[in-house]
Coordinates of C-alpha atoms and ligand atoms in Angstrom, one line a residue:
M1025 CA 69.0 97.2 59.2
S1026 CA 66.5 100.0 58.4
A1027 CA 66.4 103.3 60.0
I1028 CA 63.9 103.9 62.8
G1029 CA 64.7 107.4 63.7
Y1030 CA 67.2 110.2 63.7
A1031 CA 69.1 111.4 66.7
I1032 CA 69.7 115.1 67.3
G1033 CA 70.2 117.4 70.2
T1034 CA 68.0 120.5 70.1
R1035 CA 68.3 123.7 72.1
S1036 CA 65.6 122.6 74.6
S1037 CA 66.7 118.9 74.5
P1038 CA 70.4 118.7 74.1
N1039 CA 72.2 115.3 74.0
T1040 CA 74.5 114.6 76.9
A1041 CA 77.0 111.9 77.7
N1042 CA 74.2 110.1 79.4
D1043 CA 71.2 110.6 77.2
F1044 CA 70.3 111.2 73.5
Y1045 CA 67.1 112.3 71.8
F1046 CA 65.8 111.1 68.5
W1047 CA 62.6 111.6 66.5
V1048 CA 60.7 108.7 64.9
P1049 CA 59.0 108.7 61.5
P1050 CA 55.2 108.4 61.5
E1051 CA 55.3 104.9 60.0
E1052 CA 57.6 103.5 62.7
E1053 CA 55.4 101.6 65.1
S1054 CA 57.5 99.1 66.9
L1055 CA 59.4 101.3 69.3
Q1056 CA 58.3 101.4 72.9
V1057 CA 59.6 102.4 76.3
G1058 CA 62.3 99.8 77.1
S1059 CA 63.4 99.3 73.5
I1060 CA 67.1 99.3 72.9
V1061 CA 68.4 101.3 69.9
K1062 CA 71.7 102.2 68.3
V1063 CA 72.8 105.5 66.9
E1064 CA 75.9 106.1 64.7
S1065 CA 77.2 109.6 64.5
P1066 CA 80.4 110.8 63.1
G1067 CA 83.2 109.9 65.6
N1068 CA 80.9 108.3 68.1
S1069 CA 78.2 105.6 68.4
A1070 CA 76.0 104.8 71.3
I1071 CA 73.5 102.1 72.3
G1072 CA 70.7 103.3 74.6
V1073 CA 67.5 102.2 76.2
V1074 CA 64.3 104.2 75.5
E1075 CA 63.1 105.7 78.8
E1076 CA 60.8 108.4 77.5
M1077 CA 58.6 108.9 74.5
K1078 CA 56.6 112.0 73.7
S1079 CA 54.3 112.7 70.8
Y1080 CA 53.3 116.2 69.8
A1081 CA 52.0 118.2 66.9
D1082 CA 52.9 121.6 65.5
V1083 CA 50.1 123.4 67.3
D1084 CA 50.3 125.8 70.2
D1085 CA 47.0 125.0 71.9
F1086 CA 43.9 123.0 71.3
L1087 CA 41.9 125.9 70.0
T1088 CA 44.3 126.4 67.1
H1089 CA 43.8 122.7 66.3
A1090 CA 40.0 122.7 66.6
L1091 CA 39.4 125.9 64.6
P1092 CA 40.3 124.8 61.0
R1093 CA 38.3 121.7 61.6
A1094 CA 35.2 123.7 62.7
N1095 CA 35.2 121.6 65.9
D1096 CA 34.5 118.4 63.9
P1097 CA 36.8 115.6 65.0
L1098 CA 36.3 113.7 61.8
L1099 CA 37.2 116.5 59.5
V1100 CA 40.8 116.5 58.0
P1101 CA 41.9 119.9 56.9
A1102 CA 43.9 120.4 53.7
N1103 CA 47.1 121.5 55.5
K1104 CA 47.2 119.0 58.3
E1105 CA 49.7 119.8 61.0
Q1106 CA 52.9 117.8 61.4
S1107 CA 53.0 115.6 64.4
I1108 CA 56.0 113.7 65.7
V1109 CA 57.2 111.1 68.3
V1110 CA 60.4 112.0 70.2
C1111 CA 62.3 109.6 72.3
R1112 CA 64.9 110.0 75.0
A1113 CA 67.3 107.1 75.3
R1114 CA 69.6 106.5 78.3
V1115 CA 73.1 105.5 77.1
L1116 CA 74.0 101.9 78.0
K1117 CA 77.2 101.8 76.0
Q1118 CA 79.1 104.3 73.8
H1119 CA 82.3 104.5 71.9
R1120 CA 83.5 107.7 73.5
E1121 CA 82.5 109.3 76.8
R1122 CA 80.8 112.4 75.2
P1123 CA 77.5 113.4 73.8
I1124 CA 76.7 112.0 70.3
G1125 CA 76.1 114.6 67.7
E1126 CA 73.4 113.6 65.2
G1127 CA 72.9 110.4 63.3
V1128 CA 70.6 107.6 62.1
V1129 CA 69.0 105.4 64.7
R1130 CA 68.6 101.7 64.0
Y1131 CA 67.9 98.5 66.0
P1132 CA 71.2 97.0 67.2
T1133 CA 72.1 93.6 65.7
R1134 CA 71.9 90.5 67.8
G1135 CA 75.7 90.7 68.2
E1136 CA 75.6 94.3 69.3
L1137 CA 72.9 93.6 71.8
E1138 CA 74.8 90.6 73.2
E1139 CA 77.7 92.9 73.7
V1140 CA 75.5 95.3 75.8
F1141 CA 74.2 92.4 77.9
S1142 CA 77.4 90.5 78.2
V1143 CA 78.8 91.8 81.4
E1144 CA 82.0 90.1 82.3
G1145 CA 81.4 87.0 84.4
C1146 CA 77.6 87.1 84.1
R1147 CA 76.5 83.6 83.2
I1148 CA 73.1 82.9 84.9
P1149 CA 70.0 83.9 82.9
F1150 CA 67.4 85.6 85.0
G1151 CA 65.0 86.1 82.0
V1152 CA 65.1 87.2 78.4
F1153 CA 65.2 90.6 76.9
V1154 CA 62.9 90.9 73.8
N1155 CA 63.7 94.0 71.8
S1156 CA 60.8 95.6 70.0
D1157 CA 62.2 94.2 66.6
G1158 CA 61.7 90.7 68.0
T1159 CA 65.3 89.9 68.9
M1160 CA 65.3 87.8 72.0
L1161 CA 68.3 87.0 74.2
P1162 CA 69.0 85.9 77.7
V1163 CA 69.8 88.5 80.4
R1164 CA 72.5 87.1 82.6
V1165 CA 73.6 87.9 86.1
H1166 CA 76.8 87.1 88.0
E1167 CA 76.9 84.0 90.2
E1168 CA 79.2 85.6 92.7
Y1169 CA 76.9 88.6 93.0
V1170 CA 73.8 86.5 93.5
L1171 CA 75.0 83.7 95.8
G1172 CA 78.2 85.3 97.3
Y1173 CA 81.0 85.9 97.8
E1174 CA 81.0 89.3 96.1
G1175 CA 77.3 90.1 96.6
A1176 CA 74.1 88.4 97.4
H1177 CA 70.3 88.5 97.9
V1178 CA 67.5 88.8 95.4
N1179 CA 64.3 90.7 96.0
I1180 CA 61.1 90.3 94.1
S1181 CA 58.3 92.7 94.6
G1182 CA 54.8 93.5 93.2
M1183 CA 51.1 92.8 93.5
S1184 CA 49.8 89.5 94.8
G1185 CA 48.9 87.1 92.0
L1186 CA 49.8 89.6 89.2
A1187 CA 53.5 90.1 89.8
T1188 CA 54.0 86.3 89.8
K1189 CA 56.7 86.6 92.4
T1190 CA 56.7 82.9 93.5
S1191 CA 56.7 81.8 89.9
T1192 CA 59.6 84.1 89.1
F1193 CA 61.6 82.8 92.1
L1194 CA 61.1 79.2 91.0
F1195 CA 62.3 80.0 87.4
L1196 CA 65.4 81.8 88.8
L1197 CA 66.1 78.8 91.0
A1198 CA 65.9 76.4 88.0
S1199 CA 68.3 78.6 86.1
I1200 CA 70.7 78.9 89.0
F1201 CA 70.6 75.1 89.4
A1202 CA 71.2 74.7 85.6
H1203 CA 74.1 77.2 85.4
A1204 CA 75.8 77.7 88.8
R1205 CA 79.3 76.4 89.2
S1206 CA 79.2 76.1 93.0
R1207 CA 77.3 73.4 94.9
V1208 CA 74.1 75.1 95.9
A1209 CA 70.9 74.1 97.7
C1210 CA 67.8 75.9 98.6
V1211 CA 65.5 76.1 101.7
I1212 CA 62.0 77.4 101.1
F1213 CA 59.4 78.1 103.8
N1214 CA 55.9 77.4 102.6
N1215 CA 53.6 79.8 104.3
K1216 CA 50.6 79.9 102.0
S1217 CA 48.3 76.9 101.7
D1218 CA 49.9 74.3 99.4
D1219 CA 51.6 77.0 97.3
L1220 CA 55.0 75.3 97.3
L1221 CA 54.1 71.7 98.3
H1222 CA 54.1 70.3 94.7
I1223 CA 57.3 71.7 93.3
D1224 CA 58.6 68.2 92.8
R1225 CA 56.2 67.9 89.9
A1226 CA 56.6 69.4 86.4
S1227 CA 54.2 72.2 85.3
K1228 CA 51.7 71.2 82.7
E1229 CA 50.8 74.8 81.8
L1230 CA 53.9 75.9 79.9
T1231 CA 53.0 77.6 76.6
R1232 CA 55.1 77.7 73.4
E1233 CA 56.4 81.2 74.4
D1234 CA 57.3 79.9 77.9
L1235 CA 59.3 77.0 76.4
L1236 CA 61.0 79.4 74.0
I1237 CA 62.2 81.4 77.0
Y1238 CA 63.4 78.2 78.8
E1239 CA 65.3 77.2 75.7
T1240 CA 66.9 80.6 75.2
C1241 CA 68.0 80.5 78.9
G1242 CA 69.3 77.0 78.7
V1243 CA 67.0 75.7 81.4
S1244 CA 64.9 72.5 81.2
P1245 CA 61.7 73.0 83.0
G1246 CA 60.6 70.2 85.4
G1247 CA 60.0 69.4 89.1
F1248 CA 62.8 70.0 91.6
K1249 CA 64.5 67.3 93.6
T1250 CA 62.7 68.1 96.8
R1251 CA 62.4 67.0 100.4
F1252 CA 59.3 68.2 102.3
F1253 CA 59.3 68.7 106.0
A1254 CA 56.6 69.7 108.4
P1255 CA 56.3 70.1 112.2
S1256 CA 54.8 67.2 114.0
N1257 CA 51.3 67.3 115.5
F1258 CA 50.5 65.7 118.8
Y1259 CA 50.3 62.3 117.1
G1260 CA 53.6 62.5 115.4
R1261 CA 52.0 63.1 112.0
P1262 CA 53.0 66.1 109.8
Q1263 CA 51.0 69.3 110.2
S1264 CA 50.9 69.8 106.5
L1265 CA 48.7 69.4 103.4
R1266 CA 51.5 67.2 102.1
Q1267 CA 50.9 64.0 104.2
E1268 CA 54.1 62.3 103.3
A1269 CA 56.2 65.2 104.5
E1270 CA 59.0 64.3 106.9
V1271 CA 58.2 65.5 110.5
F1272 CA 60.3 67.4 112.9
R1273 CA 59.8 68.0 116.6
W1274 CA 62.0 69.9 118.9
G1275 CA 62.7 69.7 122.6
W1276 CA 64.7 71.6 125.3
E1277 CA 68.1 71.5 123.7
E1278 CA 66.8 72.6 120.3
I1279 CA 64.8 75.6 121.5
V1280 CA 66.7 76.7 124.7
N1281 CA 68.5 79.5 122.9
Y1282 CA 65.3 80.9 121.5
L1283 CA 63.3 80.9 124.7
P1284 CA 64.0 84.5 125.7
S1285 CA 62.2 85.6 122.5
L1286 CA 59.3 83.4 123.2
L1287 CA 58.7 84.3 126.9
K1288 CA 56.1 86.9 127.4
A1289 CA 55.4 89.4 130.2
A1290 CA 53.1 92.4 130.6
T1291 CA 55.8 95.0 131.1
Q1292 CA 59.4 95.5 130.2
D1293 CA 60.4 95.3 133.8
Q1294 CA 58.6 91.9 134.3
K1295 CA 60.2 90.7 131.0
E1296 CA 63.7 91.4 132.3
K1297 CA 63.0 89.6 135.5
L1298 CA 61.6 86.7 133.6
D1299 CA 64.6 86.6 131.3
N1300 CA 67.1 86.8 134.2
A1301 CA 65.3 83.9 135.9
F1302 CA 65.5 82.0 132.6
Y1303 CA 69.2 82.5 132.3
E1304 CA 69.7 81.3 135.8
L1305 CA 67.5 78.2 135.1
R1306 CA 69.5 77.5 131.9
R1307 CA 72.7 77.6 133.8
M1308 CA 71.4 75.2 136.5
A1309 CA 69.9 72.9 133.9
S1310 CA 73.1 72.7 132.0
L1311 CA 75.1 72.0 135.2
R1312 CA 72.8 69.1 136.0
A1313 CA 72.7 67.9 132.4
L1314 CA 68.9 68.2 132.1
A1315 CA 68.0 67.3 128.6
S1316 CA 64.3 67.7 128.2
I1317 CA 61.6 70.2 129.2
A1318 CA 59.9 67.5 131.4
E1319 CA 63.2 67.1 133.3
V1320 CA 63.5 70.9 133.7
L1321 CA 60.0 71.2 135.0
E1322 CA 60.6 68.4 137.4
F1323 CA 63.7 70.1 138.7
M1324 CA 61.8 73.4 139.1
R1325 CA 59.1 71.7 141.1
R1326 CA 61.6 70.0 143.3
E1327 CA 64.1 72.8 143.9
L1328 CA 62.6 76.2 143.0
L1329 CA 58.9 76.1 143.7
L1330 CA 59.2 75.0 147.3
E1331 CA 55.9 74.8 149.0
Q1332 CA 57.1 76.2 152.3
K1333 CA 58.3 79.4 150.7
A1334 CA 56.1 82.5 150.1
P1335 CA 55.9 84.1 146.6
S1336 CA 58.0 87.0 147.7
E1337 CA 60.9 84.9 149.0
L1338 CA 64.1 84.5 147.0
I1339 CA 65.2 81.1 145.8
H1340 CA 68.5 80.9 143.9
G1341 CA 68.4 84.7 143.7
T1342 CA 64.9 84.9 142.1
Y1343 CA 61.5 85.4 143.7
K1344 CA 59.5 82.3 143.9
A1345 CA 56.6 84.2 142.1
T1346 CA 58.9 84.7 139.1
W1347 CA 59.9 81.1 139.0
G1348 CA 56.2 80.3 139.0
K1349 CA 55.6 82.4 136.0
L1350 CA 58.5 80.9 134.1
Y1351 CA 57.3 77.4 135.1
N1352 CA 53.8 78.1 133.7
Q1353 CA 55.1 79.4 130.4
L1354 CA 57.5 76.5 129.9
R1355 CA 54.8 74.0 130.8
A1356 CA 52.5 75.7 128.2
L1357 CA 55.0 75.4 125.4
E1358 CA 53.9 72.0 124.3
T1359 CA 50.2 72.9 123.9
K1360 CA 50.9 76.4 122.5
Y1361 CA 53.2 75.0 119.8
D1362 CA 50.7 72.3 118.7
G1363 CA 53.2 69.5 118.8
L1364 CA 56.2 71.2 117.4
I1365 CA 57.7 71.2 120.9
T1366 CA 57.8 68.1 123.0
G1367 CA 58.7 67.7 126.7
Y1368 CA 60.4 64.4 126.2
A1369 CA 63.9 63.9 124.8
E1370 CA 63.0 60.6 123.2
E1371 CA 60.3 62.3 121.0
V1372 CA 62.7 64.8 119.5
V1373 CA 63.2 64.6 115.8
D1374 CA 65.5 67.2 114.4
L1375 CA 65.8 68.4 110.8
P1376 CA 68.7 66.5 109.1
F1377 CA 70.6 69.8 108.5
D1378 CA 73.9 68.1 107.6
S1379 CA 72.4 66.0 104.8
I1380 CA 71.3 68.8 102.5
A1381 CA 72.6 68.1 99.0
D1382 CA 73.7 69.9 95.9
R1383 CA 70.7 71.0 93.7
E1384 CA 68.3 69.9 96.4
V1385 CA 65.4 72.0 97.6
W1386 CA 64.0 71.7 101.1
V1387 CA 60.4 72.9 101.6
I1388 CA 59.6 73.5 105.2
D1389 CA 55.9 73.7 105.6
I1390 CA 55.0 76.2 108.3
Q1391 CA 51.6 77.1 106.9
Q1392 CA 49.7 75.6 109.7
L1393 CA 51.7 77.1 112.5
G1394 CA 50.9 80.3 114.3
F1395 CA 53.1 83.4 114.3
Y1396 CA 55.4 82.5 117.2
P1397 CA 56.1 79.0 116.2
R1398 CA 56.8 80.2 112.7
K1399 CA 59.3 82.6 114.0
L1400 CA 60.9 79.9 116.0
V1401 CA 61.3 77.7 113.0
F1402 CA 62.7 80.5 110.8
E1403 CA 65.2 81.5 113.4
R1404 CA 66.5 78.1 114.2
V1405 CA 66.7 76.8 110.7
I1406 CA 68.6 79.9 109.6
D1407 CA 71.0 79.6 112.6
E1408 CA 71.7 76.0 112.0
F1409 CA 72.5 76.5 108.4
L1410 CA 74.5 79.6 109.1
S1411 CA 76.8 78.0 111.6
R1412 CA 77.3 74.9 109.4
L1413 CA 78.1 77.1 106.4
E1414 CA 80.5 79.1 108.5
R1415 CA 82.3 75.9 109.6
R1416 CA 82.1 74.7 106.0
S1417 CA 80.7 71.4 107.2
L1418 CA 77.9 71.1 104.6
K1419 CA 78.0 69.2 101.3
V1420 CA 77.1 72.6 99.6
E1421 CA 79.0 75.9 99.5
K1422 CA 76.0 78.1 98.8
L1423 CA 72.6 78.2 100.3
I1424 CA 69.5 80.1 99.1
I1425 CA 66.8 80.8 101.6
F1426 CA 63.5 81.9 100.2
M1427 CA 61.3 84.0 102.4
D1428 CA 57.9 85.0 101.1
E1429 CA 56.2 88.0 102.7
L1430 CA 59.5 89.4 103.9
N1431 CA 57.6 92.6 105.0
K1432 CA 56.0 90.6 107.8
Y1433 CA 59.3 89.4 109.2
A1434 CA 61.6 92.3 108.5
P1435 CA 59.2 95.3 108.4
S1436 CA 60.6 98.9 108.0
N1437 CA 58.8 99.9 111.2
A1438 CA 60.1 98.8 114.7
S1439 CA 58.0 95.8 115.8
A1440 CA 58.9 94.1 119.1
E1441 CA 57.1 90.9 118.0
V1442 CA 59.6 90.2 115.2
A1443 CA 62.7 92.0 116.6
S1444 CA 64.8 88.9 117.1
L1445 CA 64.0 87.5 113.7
K1446 CA 64.4 90.8 111.9
E1447 CA 67.8 91.2 113.5
K1448 CA 68.8 87.8 112.1
L1449 CA 67.6 88.7 108.7
I1450 CA 69.5 92.0 108.8
D1451 CA 72.6 90.1 109.9
I1452 CA 72.2 87.7 107.0
A1453 CA 71.7 90.5 104.6
A1454 CA 74.9 92.1 105.8
R1455 CA 77.2 89.0 106.3
G1456 CA 75.4 86.4 104.2
R1457 CA 77.4 87.0 100.9
S1458 CA 80.7 86.2 102.6
I1459 CA 79.3 83.1 104.2
G1460 CA 77.5 81.8 101.1
I1461 CA 73.9 82.4 102.3
S1462 CA 71.7 84.3 100.0
L1463 CA 68.3 85.6 101.0
F1464 CA 65.7 85.4 98.1
A1465 CA 62.7 87.3 99.3
A1466 CA 59.3 88.4 97.9
E1467 CA 56.8 90.9 99.1
Q1468 CA 54.0 93.1 97.8
F1469 CA 55.5 96.4 98.9
R1470 CA 59.2 96.8 98.8
S1471 CA 58.9 100.1 100.7
K1472 CA 57.7 98.2 103.7
I1473 CA 61.0 96.3 104.1
D1474 CA 63.7 97.4 106.5
Q1475 CA 66.4 99.7 105.0
N1476 CA 69.3 97.7 106.3
I1477 CA 68.1 94.7 104.2
L1478 CA 67.3 96.6 101.1
G1479 CA 70.7 98.3 101.1
N1480 CA 72.4 94.9 100.9
I1481 CA 70.4 93.4 98.0
S1482 CA 72.3 93.1 94.8
T1483 CA 69.5 92.0 92.5
D1484 CA 66.0 93.6 92.4
I1485 CA 63.1 92.4 90.4
Y1486 CA 60.0 94.5 90.1
G1487 CA 56.7 92.9 88.9
K1488 CA 53.4 94.7 88.3
T1489 CA 53.2 97.4 91.0
K1490 CA 50.5 99.9 92.1
D1491 CA 50.8 103.6 91.8
A1492 CA 50.8 104.4 95.5
E1493 CA 53.7 102.1 96.0
L1494 CA 55.7 103.5 93.0
A1495 CA 55.2 107.0 94.5
E1496 CA 57.4 106.0 97.5
P1497 CA 60.8 107.7 97.6
L1498 CA 62.5 104.3 97.1
Y1499 CA 61.5 104.4 93.4
K1500 CA 62.6 108.0 92.7
N1501 CA 65.4 106.9 90.4
L1502 CA 63.1 105.2 88.0
P1503 CA 62.0 107.4 85.1
E1504 CA 58.2 108.2 85.2
Q1505 CA 57.6 106.3 82.0
V1506 CA 59.4 103.3 83.2
K1507 CA 57.2 103.4 86.3
G1508 CA 54.2 103.7 84.0
R1509 CA 55.2 100.5 82.2
I1510 CA 55.6 98.7 85.5
R1511 CA 52.2 99.7 86.5
R1512 CA 50.8 98.2 83.2
F1513 CA 53.0 95.0 83.3
S1514 CA 51.4 91.7 82.2
R1515 CA 52.3 88.7 84.3
G1516 CA 55.5 87.6 82.6
E1517 CA 57.0 91.1 82.5
K1518 CA 59.5 92.3 85.0
L1519 CA 62.2 95.0 85.5
L1520 CA 65.6 93.5 86.5
D1521 CA 68.2 95.6 88.2
H1522 CA 71.4 93.8 89.0
E1523 CA 74.5 95.2 90.7
L1524 CA 76.7 94.9 87.6
F1525 CA 74.2 96.4 85.2
E1526 CA 74.4 100.0 83.8
A1527 CA 70.7 100.4 83.9
P1528 CA 67.6 98.2 84.8
V1529 CA 66.4 96.0 82.0
F1530 CA 62.8 95.0 81.1
I1531 CA 62.8 91.2 81.0
R1532 CA 60.3 88.4 80.4
V1533 CA 60.2 85.4 82.7
P1534 CA 58.2 82.2 81.8
R1535 CA 55.6 80.4 84.0
P1536 CA 57.3 78.3 86.7
P1537 CA 59.1 75.1 85.7
C1538 CA 57.2 73.1 88.3
M1539 CA 53.7 72.9 89.8
L1540 CA 52.4 75.6 92.1
G1541 CA 49.5 74.9 94.4
S1542 CA 47.3 77.2 92.2
E1543 CA 48.1 75.1 89.2
L1544 CA 47.1 71.9 91.0
S1545 CA 43.8 73.5 92.0
R1546 CA 43.1 74.4 88.4
L1547 CA 43.9 70.9 87.4
R1548 CA 41.6 69.4 89.9
A1549 CA 38.8 71.8 89.0
M1550 CA 39.2 70.8 85.4
Q1551 CA 39.2 67.0 86.2
K1552 CA 36.1 67.6 88.3
S1553 CA 34.3 69.4 85.5
V1554 CA 35.2 66.6 83.1
A1555 CA 34.0 63.8 85.4
Ligands
ADP1763 N1 54.2 84.3 82.9 C1 53.0 84.1 83.3 N2 51.9 84.3 82.6 C2 50.7 84.0 83.0 N3 50.4 83.5 84.2 C3 51.4 83.2 85.0 C4 52.8 83.5 84.6 N4 53.6 83.2 85.7 C5 52.8 82.7 86.6 N5 51.5 82.7 86.2 C6 50.3 82.3 87.1 O1 49.9 83.5 87.8 C7 49.4 83.0 89.1 C8 50.1 83.9 90.2 O2 51.5 83.6 90.3 P1 52.3 83.6 91.6 O3 53.7 83.3 91.2 O4 51.7 82.7 92.6 O5 52.2 85.1 92.1 P2 52.6 85.8 93.5 O6 53.5 84.9 94.1 O7 53.1 87.1 93.1 O8 51.3 86.0 94.2 C9 49.7 81.5 89.2 O9 48.5 80.8 89.1 C10 50.7 81.3 88.1 O10 50.5 79.9 87.6
MG1764 MG1 53.5 84.1 96.0

């Protein structure tokens, strides 16, 4: 292996146990921020990742440089000044816990790199590292730290379309399905057009480079074994761009626990009254074994909204006027929820939660639902799986839940609208790993996510991100030049930070193994132009 630099600590830039400096000869052109290098010095050796590169010449100011050239940029003076590139590398692994002295810097061999990346127990590739000498190897994470029970949750952030968050998620899922030892399934909510409604088909856009990454990671690209679900419309058809989706439709029993978060009132005081009335109604309905919204409404008309009573009179401890408001909101549910909610028990079709199988993906299409119905679907689906995992009654031990646009549902600011869902997501973030639920989430701005969730994520992936976002305190531990590279990332480049890693690693991820909605549109546009 040829030399690519020489490590030495100077007065102004001493080597430490954490960092070492080295200069690079002018003809060396491969090194870049993110490269991994090795230095051998007497008595110690270290492998480090380049976090900072500086280039400067032996001149004090610009005037001193311009003067001998008579201000002509094309003129080369006889005694041209020396210029040099200096790198700072962060130590990833070293022989002894002390600063290295001086020594020759080379690229590590494949074996040495493998040693750096082989963290005990890490077996699931989340991408490849390509060193600047061309060596490519998989970067693996630990199953127990991704899916539980030691740690959980993966976050993918970055700019829409350019950070390729959804694509990255699908690649990670394929890799998890290929390598995980536990029985694992995944539930995805589709909330953007037909983004995730074709993931059962293989992608036709994979390049040679993509295929090489798949091969290196031991993953075969292709469509997922998928079941598509969508809420029913009034006619019992799926509200979805995927017309053969299986429908679901919920009634009183399915939604009764979520009603308090769906009931609305103008003031806090009125909301409390409405909630109290609802709890009383629920108690009475349960005593009388009422099983549908229609039956509950009928009961309210018969026993609570008595004609001979004035609005200010109490009936079963609640003003008749409040019963009236509750009645109107319950009656409006069917229309407001576009068919997702039905008044009649015989029309109820629940999701077949118990049947989710190993390596199966469920795509629940909520794209055509409004904000509140979406929230209802999220909350109930999460709860149903949570309780089954806790009881260990599923055919799988681990479940991945993918939430796109997490910032909408678990924002860092207090938002009454999403309070109950956010609470649930925070709960999953905190307890999920011990139950086997792992939240995989994506968003444009990581800084807009609630702190309680961020604190529990064990794997972070950063795609191309804008300056203003990188200036947030959240990113303060990333060196400036690492941030610079994130700013300039191409689509397949990511920074991966995993709980068990010494330092974040620059990785490459391929295009998704399966078809995204955007690929299908491109395909259709192409077919049209050919026809
Ligand atoms: N490695 C890659 N190189 C080039 N294009 C890619 C790559 N990965 C994904 N794409 C394409 O980029 C587009 C945006 O990707 P997507 O994953 O939908 O981004 P996001 O979810 O961040 O908005 C898609 O059309 C996808 O096919
Ligand atoms: Mg996306």
